[in-house]
Short mmCIF file of C-alpha atoms in Angstrom, two decimals:
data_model
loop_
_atom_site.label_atom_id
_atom_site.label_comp_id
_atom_site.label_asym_id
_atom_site.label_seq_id
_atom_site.Cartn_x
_atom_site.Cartn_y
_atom_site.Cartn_z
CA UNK A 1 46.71 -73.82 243.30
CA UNK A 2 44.83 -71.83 245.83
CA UNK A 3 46.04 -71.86 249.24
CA UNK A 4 45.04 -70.32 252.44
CA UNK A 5 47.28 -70.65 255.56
CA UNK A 6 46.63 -69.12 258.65
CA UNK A 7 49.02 -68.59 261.66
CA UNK A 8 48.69 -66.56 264.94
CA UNK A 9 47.13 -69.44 267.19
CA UNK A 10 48.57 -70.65 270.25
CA UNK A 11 48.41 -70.73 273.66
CA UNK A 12 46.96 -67.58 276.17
CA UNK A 13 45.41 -66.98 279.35
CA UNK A 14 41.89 -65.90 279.54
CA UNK A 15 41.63 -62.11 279.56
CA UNK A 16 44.53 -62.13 276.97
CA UNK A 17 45.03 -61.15 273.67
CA UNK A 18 45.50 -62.83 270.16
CA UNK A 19 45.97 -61.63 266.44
CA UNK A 20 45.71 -64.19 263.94
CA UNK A 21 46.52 -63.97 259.74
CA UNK A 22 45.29 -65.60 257.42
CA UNK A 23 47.71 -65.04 253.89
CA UNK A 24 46.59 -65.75 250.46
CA UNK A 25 48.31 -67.47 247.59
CA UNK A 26 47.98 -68.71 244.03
CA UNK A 27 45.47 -66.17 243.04
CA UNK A 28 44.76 -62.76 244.87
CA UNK A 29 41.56 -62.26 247.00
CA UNK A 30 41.45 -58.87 247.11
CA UNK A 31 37.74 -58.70 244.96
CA UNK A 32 35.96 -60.74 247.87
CA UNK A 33 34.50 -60.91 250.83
CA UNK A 34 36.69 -62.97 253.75
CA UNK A 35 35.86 -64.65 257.08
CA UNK A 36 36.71 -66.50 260.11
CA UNK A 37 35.08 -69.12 261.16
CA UNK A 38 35.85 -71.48 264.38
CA UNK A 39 35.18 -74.93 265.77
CA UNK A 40 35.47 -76.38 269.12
CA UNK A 41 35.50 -79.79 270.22
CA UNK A 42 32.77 -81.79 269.86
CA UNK A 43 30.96 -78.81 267.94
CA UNK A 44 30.27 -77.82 264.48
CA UNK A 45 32.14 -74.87 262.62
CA UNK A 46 30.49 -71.51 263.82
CA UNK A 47 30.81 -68.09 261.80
CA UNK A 48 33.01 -65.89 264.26
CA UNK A 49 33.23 -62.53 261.71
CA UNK A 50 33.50 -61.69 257.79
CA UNK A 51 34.53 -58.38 255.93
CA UNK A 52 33.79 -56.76 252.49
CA UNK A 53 36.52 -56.83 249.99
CA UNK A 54 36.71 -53.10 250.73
CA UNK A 55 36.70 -53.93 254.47
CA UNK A 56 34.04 -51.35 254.66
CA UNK A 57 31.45 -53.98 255.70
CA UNK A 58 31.89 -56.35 258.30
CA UNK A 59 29.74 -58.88 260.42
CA UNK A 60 30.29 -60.76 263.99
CA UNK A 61 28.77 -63.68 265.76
CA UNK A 62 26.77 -62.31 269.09
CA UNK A 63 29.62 -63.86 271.65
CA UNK A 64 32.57 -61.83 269.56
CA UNK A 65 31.37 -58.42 269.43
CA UNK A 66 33.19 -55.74 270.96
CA UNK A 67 36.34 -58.63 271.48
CA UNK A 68 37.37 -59.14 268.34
CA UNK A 69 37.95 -57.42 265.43
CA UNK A 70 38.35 -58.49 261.43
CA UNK A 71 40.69 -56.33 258.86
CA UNK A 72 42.09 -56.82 255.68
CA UNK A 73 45.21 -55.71 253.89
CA UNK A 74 44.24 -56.28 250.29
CA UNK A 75 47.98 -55.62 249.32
CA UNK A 76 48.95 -58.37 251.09
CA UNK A 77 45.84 -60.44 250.53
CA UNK A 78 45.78 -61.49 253.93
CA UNK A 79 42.87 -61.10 256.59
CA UNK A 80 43.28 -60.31 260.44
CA UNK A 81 41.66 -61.56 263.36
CA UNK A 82 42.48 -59.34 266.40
CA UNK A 83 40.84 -60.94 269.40
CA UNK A 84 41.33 -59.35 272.77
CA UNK A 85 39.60 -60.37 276.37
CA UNK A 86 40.09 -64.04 275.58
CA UNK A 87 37.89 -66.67 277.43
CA UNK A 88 37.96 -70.13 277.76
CA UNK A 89 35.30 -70.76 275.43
CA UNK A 90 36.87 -69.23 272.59
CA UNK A 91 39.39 -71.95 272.22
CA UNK A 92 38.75 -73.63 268.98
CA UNK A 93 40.28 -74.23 265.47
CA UNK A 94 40.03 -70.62 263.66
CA UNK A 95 39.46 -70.75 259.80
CA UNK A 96 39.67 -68.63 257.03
CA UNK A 97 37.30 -69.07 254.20
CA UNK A 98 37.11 -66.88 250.66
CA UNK A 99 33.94 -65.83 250.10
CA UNK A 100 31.93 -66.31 246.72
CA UNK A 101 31.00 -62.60 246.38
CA UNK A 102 32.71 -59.25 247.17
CA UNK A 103 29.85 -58.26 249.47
CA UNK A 104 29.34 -61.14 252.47
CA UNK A 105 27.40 -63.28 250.93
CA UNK A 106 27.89 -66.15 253.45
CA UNK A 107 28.60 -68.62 250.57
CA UNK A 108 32.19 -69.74 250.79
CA UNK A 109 34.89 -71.02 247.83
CA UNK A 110 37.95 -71.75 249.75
CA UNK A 111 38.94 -72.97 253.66
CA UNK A 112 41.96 -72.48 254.97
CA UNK A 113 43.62 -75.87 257.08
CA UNK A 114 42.93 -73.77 260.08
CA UNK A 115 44.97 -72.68 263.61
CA UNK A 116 44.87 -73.80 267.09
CA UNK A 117 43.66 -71.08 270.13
CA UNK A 118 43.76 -72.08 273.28
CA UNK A 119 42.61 -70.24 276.02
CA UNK A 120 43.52 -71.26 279.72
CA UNK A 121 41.63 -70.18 282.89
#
C-alpha cells in the first residue's frame, strides 16, 4: 500500500523558517515528478512547487519564489520543502502529491494526509 506522510509543520513566527518532508513508502518514487501543494481555510488546494525525478527541474507558485525551496533525496524517496521568510498567509495544510510522469506533468497519482503550518504575526 502506498503511503505518503509528511511531517515538519508546526507552529512559527512570521519572518521564520520551516523545512518540511514528505517520506515515501510501499513502492519507491524515485522515477517521478513530486510536489507540494497547500490549502488554507476556506480556500481550495493551491500548487506551492514540484520537482523532476532528477530534481533538475522544478516549478513555484508566484507568492513562493525566492522563499521556498523544493529538493529531493531519491535514496530516501522523500521530498523537502524548505520555506524561509514565513508570513501569515502561508499558513495552510502542506501536501505532498506523486506525480503521474517523471517530468512535472501536473497530473497527480498519490496525496499525502497532509501537515499543519502556522504562521503567527
Amino acid at each position: 500500500q502506498v503511503q505518503l506522510v509528511e511531517s515538519g509543520g508546526g507552529l512559527v513566527q512570521a519572518g521564520g523558517s520551516l523545512r518540511l518532508s514528505c517520506s515515501a513508502s510501499g513502492r519507491t518514487f524515485s522515477g517521478y515528478a513530486m510536489a507540494w501543494f497547500r490549502q488554507a481555510p476556506g480556500k481550495e488546494r493551491e500548487f506551492v512547487a514540484a520537482i523532476s525525478w532528477t530534481g533538475i527541474n522544478t516549478n513555484y507558485a508566484d507568492s513562493v519564489k525566492g522563499r521556498f525551496t523544493i529538493s529531493r533525496d531519491n535514496a530516501k524517496n522523500t521530498v523537502y520543502l524548505q520555506m524561509n521568510s514565513l508570513k501569515p498567509e502561508d499558513t495552510a495544510v502542506y501536501y505532498c502529491a506523486v506525480d503521474r510522469g517523471g517530468a512535472i506533468t501536473y497530473e497527480y497519482a498519490y496525496w499525502g494526509q497532509g501537515t499543519q503550518v502556522t504562521v503567527s504575526s
